[in-house]
Short mmCIF file of C-alpha atoms and ligand atoms in Angstrom, two decimals:
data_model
loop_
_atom_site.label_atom_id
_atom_site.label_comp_id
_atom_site.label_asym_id
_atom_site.label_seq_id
_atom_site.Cartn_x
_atom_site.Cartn_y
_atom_site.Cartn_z
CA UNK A 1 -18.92 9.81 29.80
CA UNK A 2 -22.31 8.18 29.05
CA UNK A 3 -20.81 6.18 25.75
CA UNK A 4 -18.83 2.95 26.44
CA UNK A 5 -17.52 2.82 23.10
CA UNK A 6 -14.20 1.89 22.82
CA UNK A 7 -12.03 4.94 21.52
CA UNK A 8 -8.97 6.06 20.25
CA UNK A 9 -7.40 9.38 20.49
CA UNK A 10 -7.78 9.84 16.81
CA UNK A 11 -11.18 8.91 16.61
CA UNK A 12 -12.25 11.28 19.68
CA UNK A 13 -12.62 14.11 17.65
CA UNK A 14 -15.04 12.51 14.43
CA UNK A 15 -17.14 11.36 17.55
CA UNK A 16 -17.56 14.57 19.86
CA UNK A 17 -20.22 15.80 17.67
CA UNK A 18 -22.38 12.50 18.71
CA UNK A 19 -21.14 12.55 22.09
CA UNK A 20 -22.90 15.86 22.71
CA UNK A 21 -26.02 14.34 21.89
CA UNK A 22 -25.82 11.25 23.94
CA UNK A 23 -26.79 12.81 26.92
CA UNK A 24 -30.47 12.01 27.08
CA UNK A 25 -30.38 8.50 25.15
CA UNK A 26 -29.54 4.91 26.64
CA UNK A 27 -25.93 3.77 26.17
CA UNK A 28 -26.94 1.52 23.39
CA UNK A 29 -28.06 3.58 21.35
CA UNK A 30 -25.95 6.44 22.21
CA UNK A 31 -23.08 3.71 21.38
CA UNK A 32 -24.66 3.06 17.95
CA UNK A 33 -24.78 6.34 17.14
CA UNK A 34 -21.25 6.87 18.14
CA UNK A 35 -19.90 4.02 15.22
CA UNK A 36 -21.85 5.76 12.90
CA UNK A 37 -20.32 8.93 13.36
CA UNK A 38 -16.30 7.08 13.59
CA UNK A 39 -16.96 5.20 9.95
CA UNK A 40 -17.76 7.65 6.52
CA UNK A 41 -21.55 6.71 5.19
CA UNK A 42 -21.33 4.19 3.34
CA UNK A 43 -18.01 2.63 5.06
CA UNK A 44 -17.95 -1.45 4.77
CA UNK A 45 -18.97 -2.75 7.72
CA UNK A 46 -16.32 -4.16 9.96
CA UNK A 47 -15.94 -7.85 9.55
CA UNK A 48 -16.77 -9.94 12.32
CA UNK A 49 -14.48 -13.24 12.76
CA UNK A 50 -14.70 -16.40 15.21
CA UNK A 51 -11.54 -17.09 14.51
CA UNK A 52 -7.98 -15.68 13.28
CA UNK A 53 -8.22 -14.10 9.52
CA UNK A 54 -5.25 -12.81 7.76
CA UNK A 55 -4.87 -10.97 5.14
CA UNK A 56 -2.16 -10.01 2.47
CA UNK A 57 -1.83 -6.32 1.22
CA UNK A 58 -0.15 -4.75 -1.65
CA UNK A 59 2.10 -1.58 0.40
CA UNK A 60 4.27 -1.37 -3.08
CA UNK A 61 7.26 -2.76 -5.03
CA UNK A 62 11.27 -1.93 -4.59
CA UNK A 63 12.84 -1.92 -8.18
CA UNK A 64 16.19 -3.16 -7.30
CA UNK A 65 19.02 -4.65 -9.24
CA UNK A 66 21.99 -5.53 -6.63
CA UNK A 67 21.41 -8.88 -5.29
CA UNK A 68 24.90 -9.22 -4.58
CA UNK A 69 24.11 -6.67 -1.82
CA UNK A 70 22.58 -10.73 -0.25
CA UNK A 71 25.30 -12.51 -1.46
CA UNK A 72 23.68 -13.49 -4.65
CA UNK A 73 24.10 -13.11 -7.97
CA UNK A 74 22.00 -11.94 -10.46
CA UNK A 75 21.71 -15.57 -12.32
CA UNK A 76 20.99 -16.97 -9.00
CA UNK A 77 17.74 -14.40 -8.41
CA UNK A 78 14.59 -15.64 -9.73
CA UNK A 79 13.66 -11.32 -9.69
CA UNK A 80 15.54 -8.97 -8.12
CA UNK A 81 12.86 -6.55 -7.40
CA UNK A 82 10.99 -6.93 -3.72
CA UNK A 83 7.61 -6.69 -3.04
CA UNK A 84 6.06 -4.87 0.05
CA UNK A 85 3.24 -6.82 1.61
CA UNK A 86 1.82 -5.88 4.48
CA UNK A 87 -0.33 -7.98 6.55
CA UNK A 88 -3.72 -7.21 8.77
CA UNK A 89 -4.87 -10.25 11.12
CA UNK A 90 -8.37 -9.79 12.17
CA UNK A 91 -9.00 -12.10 15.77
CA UNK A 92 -12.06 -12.24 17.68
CA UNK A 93 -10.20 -10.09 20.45
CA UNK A 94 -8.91 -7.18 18.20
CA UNK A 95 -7.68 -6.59 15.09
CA UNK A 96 -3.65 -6.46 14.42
CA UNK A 97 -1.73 -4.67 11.46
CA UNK A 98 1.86 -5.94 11.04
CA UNK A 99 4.09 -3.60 8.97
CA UNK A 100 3.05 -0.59 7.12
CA UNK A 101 5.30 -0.75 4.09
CA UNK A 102 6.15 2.09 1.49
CA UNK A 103 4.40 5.67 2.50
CA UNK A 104 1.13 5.95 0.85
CA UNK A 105 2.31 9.62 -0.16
CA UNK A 106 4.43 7.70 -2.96
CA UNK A 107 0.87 6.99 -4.83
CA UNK A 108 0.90 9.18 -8.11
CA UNK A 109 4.79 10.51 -7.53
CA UNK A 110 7.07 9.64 -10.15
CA UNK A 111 9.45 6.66 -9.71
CA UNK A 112 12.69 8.61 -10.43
CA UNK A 113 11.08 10.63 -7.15
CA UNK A 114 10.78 8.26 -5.64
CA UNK A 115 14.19 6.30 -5.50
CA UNK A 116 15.73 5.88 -1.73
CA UNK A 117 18.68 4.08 -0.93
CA UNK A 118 19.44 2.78 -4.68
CA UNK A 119 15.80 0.98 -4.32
CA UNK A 120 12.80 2.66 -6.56
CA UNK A 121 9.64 2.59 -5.22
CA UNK A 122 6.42 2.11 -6.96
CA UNK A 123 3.27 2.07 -5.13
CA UNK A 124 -0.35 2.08 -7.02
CA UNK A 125 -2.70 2.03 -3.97
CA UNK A 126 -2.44 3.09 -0.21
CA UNK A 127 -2.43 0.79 2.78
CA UNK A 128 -5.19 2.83 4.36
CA UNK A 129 -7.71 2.54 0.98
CA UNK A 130 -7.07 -1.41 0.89
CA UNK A 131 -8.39 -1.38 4.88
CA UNK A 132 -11.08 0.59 4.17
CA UNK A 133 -11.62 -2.04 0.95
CA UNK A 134 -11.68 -4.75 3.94
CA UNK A 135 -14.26 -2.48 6.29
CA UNK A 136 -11.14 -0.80 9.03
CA UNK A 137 -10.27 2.46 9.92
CA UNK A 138 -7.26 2.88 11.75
CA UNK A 139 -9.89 3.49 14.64
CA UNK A 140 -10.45 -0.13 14.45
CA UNK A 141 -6.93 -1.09 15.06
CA UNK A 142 -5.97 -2.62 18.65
CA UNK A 143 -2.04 -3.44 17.81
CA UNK A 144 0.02 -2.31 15.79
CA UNK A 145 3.34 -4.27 15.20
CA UNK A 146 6.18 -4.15 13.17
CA UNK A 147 8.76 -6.57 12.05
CA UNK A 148 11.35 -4.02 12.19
CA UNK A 149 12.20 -0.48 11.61
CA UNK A 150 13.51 0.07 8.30
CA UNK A 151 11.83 2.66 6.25
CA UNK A 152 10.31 -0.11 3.80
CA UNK A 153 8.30 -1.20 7.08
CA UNK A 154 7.40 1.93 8.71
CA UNK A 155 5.97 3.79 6.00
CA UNK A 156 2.93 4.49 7.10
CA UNK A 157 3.28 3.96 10.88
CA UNK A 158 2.73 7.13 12.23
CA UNK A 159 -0.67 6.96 11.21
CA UNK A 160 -1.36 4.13 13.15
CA UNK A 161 -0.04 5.69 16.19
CA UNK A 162 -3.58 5.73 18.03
CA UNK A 163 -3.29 1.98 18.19
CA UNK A 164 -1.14 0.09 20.64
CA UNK A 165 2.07 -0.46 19.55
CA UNK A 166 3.70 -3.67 19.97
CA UNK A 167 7.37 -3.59 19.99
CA UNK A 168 10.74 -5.78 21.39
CA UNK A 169 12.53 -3.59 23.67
CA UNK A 170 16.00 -3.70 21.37
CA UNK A 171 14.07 -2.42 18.70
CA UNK A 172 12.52 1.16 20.31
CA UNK A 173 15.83 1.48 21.45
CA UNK A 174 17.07 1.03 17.98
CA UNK A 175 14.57 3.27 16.89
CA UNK A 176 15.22 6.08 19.09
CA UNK A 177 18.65 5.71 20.45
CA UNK A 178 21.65 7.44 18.47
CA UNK A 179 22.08 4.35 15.96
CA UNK A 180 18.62 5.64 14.41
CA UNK A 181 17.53 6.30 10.90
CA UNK A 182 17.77 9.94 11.38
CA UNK A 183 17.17 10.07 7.46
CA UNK A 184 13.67 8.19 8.03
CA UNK A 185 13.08 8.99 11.35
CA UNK A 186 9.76 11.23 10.66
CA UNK A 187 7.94 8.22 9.17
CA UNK A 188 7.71 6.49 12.94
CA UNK A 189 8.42 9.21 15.53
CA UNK A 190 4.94 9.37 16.50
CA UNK A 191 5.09 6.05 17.51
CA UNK A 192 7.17 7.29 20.64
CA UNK A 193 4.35 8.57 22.58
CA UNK A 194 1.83 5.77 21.40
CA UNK A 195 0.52 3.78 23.59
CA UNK A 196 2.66 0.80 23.65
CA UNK A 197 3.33 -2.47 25.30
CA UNK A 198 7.27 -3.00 25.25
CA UNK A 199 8.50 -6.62 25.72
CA UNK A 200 11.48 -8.90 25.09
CA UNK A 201 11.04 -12.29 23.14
CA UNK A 202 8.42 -13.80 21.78
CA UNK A 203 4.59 -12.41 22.86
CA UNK A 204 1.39 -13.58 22.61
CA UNK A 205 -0.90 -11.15 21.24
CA UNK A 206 -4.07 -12.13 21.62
CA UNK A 207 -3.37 -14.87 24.92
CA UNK A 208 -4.48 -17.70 23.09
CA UNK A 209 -1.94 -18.80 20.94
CA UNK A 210 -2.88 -18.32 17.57
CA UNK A 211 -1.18 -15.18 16.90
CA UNK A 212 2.62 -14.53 18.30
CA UNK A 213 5.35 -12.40 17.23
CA UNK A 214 8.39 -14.51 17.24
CA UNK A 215 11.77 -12.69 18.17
CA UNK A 216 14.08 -12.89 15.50
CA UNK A 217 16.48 -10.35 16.08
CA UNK A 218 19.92 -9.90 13.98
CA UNK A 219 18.38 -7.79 10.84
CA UNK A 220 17.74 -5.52 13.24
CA UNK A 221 18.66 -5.38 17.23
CA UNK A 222 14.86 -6.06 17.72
CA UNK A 223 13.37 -8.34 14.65
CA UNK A 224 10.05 -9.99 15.12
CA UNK A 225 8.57 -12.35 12.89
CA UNK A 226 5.10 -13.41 12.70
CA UNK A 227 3.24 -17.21 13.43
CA UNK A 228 -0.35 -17.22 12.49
CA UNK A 229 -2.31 -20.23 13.23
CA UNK A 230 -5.14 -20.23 10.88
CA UNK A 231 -8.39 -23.00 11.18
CA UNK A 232 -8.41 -23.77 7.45
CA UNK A 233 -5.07 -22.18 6.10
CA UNK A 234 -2.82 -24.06 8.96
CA UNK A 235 0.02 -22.02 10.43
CA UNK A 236 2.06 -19.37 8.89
CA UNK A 237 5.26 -17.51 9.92
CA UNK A 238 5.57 -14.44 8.02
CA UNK A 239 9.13 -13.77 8.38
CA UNK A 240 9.79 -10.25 7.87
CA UNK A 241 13.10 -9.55 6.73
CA UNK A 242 14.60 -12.57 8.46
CA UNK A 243 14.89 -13.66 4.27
CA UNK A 244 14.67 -11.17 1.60
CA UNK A 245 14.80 -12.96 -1.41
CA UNK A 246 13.45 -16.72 -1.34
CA UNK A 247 16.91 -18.15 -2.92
CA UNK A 248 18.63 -17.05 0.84
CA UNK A 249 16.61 -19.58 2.37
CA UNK A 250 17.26 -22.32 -0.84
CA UNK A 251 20.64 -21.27 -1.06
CA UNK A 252 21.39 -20.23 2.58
CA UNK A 253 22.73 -16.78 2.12
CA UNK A 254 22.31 -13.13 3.85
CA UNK A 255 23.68 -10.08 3.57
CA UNK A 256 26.95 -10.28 4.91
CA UNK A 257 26.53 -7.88 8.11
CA UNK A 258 24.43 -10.40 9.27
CA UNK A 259 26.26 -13.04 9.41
CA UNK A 260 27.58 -11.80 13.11
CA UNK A 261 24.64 -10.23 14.06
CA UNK A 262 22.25 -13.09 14.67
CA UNK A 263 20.17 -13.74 12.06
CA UNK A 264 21.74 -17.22 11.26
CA UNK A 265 20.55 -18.44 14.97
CA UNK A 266 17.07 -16.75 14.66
CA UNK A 267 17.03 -18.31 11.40
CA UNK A 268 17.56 -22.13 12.86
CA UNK A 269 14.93 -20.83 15.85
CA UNK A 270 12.56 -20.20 13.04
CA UNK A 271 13.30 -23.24 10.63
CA UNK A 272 13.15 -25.36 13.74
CA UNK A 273 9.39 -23.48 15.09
CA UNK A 274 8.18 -24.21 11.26
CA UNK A 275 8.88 -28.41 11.93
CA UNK A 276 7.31 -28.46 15.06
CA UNK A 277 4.40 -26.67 14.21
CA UNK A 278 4.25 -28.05 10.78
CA UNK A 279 3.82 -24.04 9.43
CA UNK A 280 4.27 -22.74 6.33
CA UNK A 281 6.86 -19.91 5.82
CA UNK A 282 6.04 -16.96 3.85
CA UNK A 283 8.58 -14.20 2.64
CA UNK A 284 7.59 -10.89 2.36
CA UNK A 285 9.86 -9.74 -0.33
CA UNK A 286 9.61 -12.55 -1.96
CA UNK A 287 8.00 -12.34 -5.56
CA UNK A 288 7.02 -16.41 -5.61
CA UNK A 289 5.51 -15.87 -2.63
CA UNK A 290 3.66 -12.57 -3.68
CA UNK A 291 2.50 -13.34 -6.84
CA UNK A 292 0.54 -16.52 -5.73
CA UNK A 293 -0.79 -14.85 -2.72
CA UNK A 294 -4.42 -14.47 -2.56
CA UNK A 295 -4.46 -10.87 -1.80
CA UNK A 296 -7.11 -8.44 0.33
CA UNK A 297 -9.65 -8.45 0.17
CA UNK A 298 -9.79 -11.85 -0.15
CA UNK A 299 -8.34 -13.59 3.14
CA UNK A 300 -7.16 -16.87 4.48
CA UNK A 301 -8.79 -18.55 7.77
ZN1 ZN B 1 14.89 -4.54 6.50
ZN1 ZN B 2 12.36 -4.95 4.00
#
């Protein structure tokens, strides 16, 4: 093939059309013609970075009123409902989406439709419009990782399946093995036959440092959080589900499977990184931490 563009499965198809007619051009501007045809006229450009940019994106709200489910009590919860971030790290070296939150399919559906588990979901706006609202395509997606497997997480991830997925061994066996969500399973099972790099412990994504998924298992068999060392910003550690609400970290609770599962050592690992490093800790489902987010398209660096 005369185009050295880098492609995806998914993208293979928008771009056969301009394949065709690369045969008589030079491979620049048979690559050039080859974005064109991946991105919609009109498409933001893709933003170029010379160093780590994260952003924070609105993948919906769980309405949710049993905090005792964490071993708190209602006076002791600031709000009991849980935001859904999800999170999009943009490196010189590739671009990385961690979690996919609620299903974008939920936009528009009622909430009493929408209730799962005892938790209501509300979601306003998809994942994949706020991308495009930053200038990616899932084409333009290298990794994808998430910080577990719960369908709060996942909602979206078999649409991301033409990137590389980036997963802790425990985990896809989690996933797939006979202790899976069968309930949920059809949100992720595309992510079996992704391409996929399948490790244990922490792992650097990019090889220089700046962005590592930290191994944090005991919410799940295979939990990863997130460090993010920003130029401006500093380090962050987005923790996944490692906390739910911030009073568990204030008042050092968990739900109380997990007490004997691990989370209370990955916990110390964690508490002990964010010393060292002097990073700052943000909770996903935290609604402190949401609210005061700056939130895509703007970015921290
Ligand atoms: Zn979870
Ligand atoms: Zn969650």
């Amino acid at each position: 093939m005369l185009c050295s563009l880098k492609t995806h499965a998914t993208l293979c198809g928008a771009l056969l059309a301009a394949l065709v007619l690369c045969g008589s051009m030079s491979a620049r501007t048979c690559d050039a013609q080859a974005q064109r045809a991946g991105r919609p006229a009109g498409f933001a450009p893709l933003p170029k970075v010379t160093s780590p940019r994260l952003y924070v994106i609105d993948c919906g709200t769980l309405v949710y009123n049993r905090p005792e489910d964490y071993q708190l009590t209602r006076e002791e919860v600031a709000d009991t409902n849980m935001p859904v971030p999800c999170f999009l790290v943009l490196h010189p070296k590739g671009i990385l989406l961690f979690d996919t939150g609620l299903s974008d399919r939920l936009v528009g559906r009622p909430l009493w439709e929408n209730v799962d588990e005892g938790y209501g979901q509300i979601k306003f706006t998809t994942l994949r419009g706020q991308l495009a609202d930053i200038g990616v395509t899932p084409a333009d997606i290298t990794y994808l990782a998430i910080s577990h497997s719960h369908w709060d997480h996942v909602g979206n991830a078999n649409e991301y399946a033409g990137s590389t997925w980036l997963t802790q061994k425990a985990e896809r066996a989690f996933m797939f093995g006979p202790a899976a969500d069968k309930a949920h399973l059809r949100l992720y099972d595309a992510l079996a036959s992704a391409h996929q790099l399948v490790f244990e412990g922490d792992h650097d994504v990019f090889g220089d440092g700046t962005v590592v998924l930290k191994y944090t298992p005991g919410h799940t068999p295979g939990h990863q959080s997130l460090y993010v060392k920003l130029a401006r910003a500093g380090g962050v550690v987005i923790a996944g589900d490692l906390y739910h609400y911030c009073e568990e970290r204030t008042l050092h609770r968990m739900p109380k499977e997990e007490e004997t599962t691990g989370t209370p050592a990955s916990r110390d690992t964690i508490e002990r990184f964010l010393r060292e490093t002097h990073a700052q800790l943000w909770i996903g489902h935290c609604t402190a931490f949401f609210r005061n987010a700056v939130k895509s398209p703007g970015w921290y660096d």
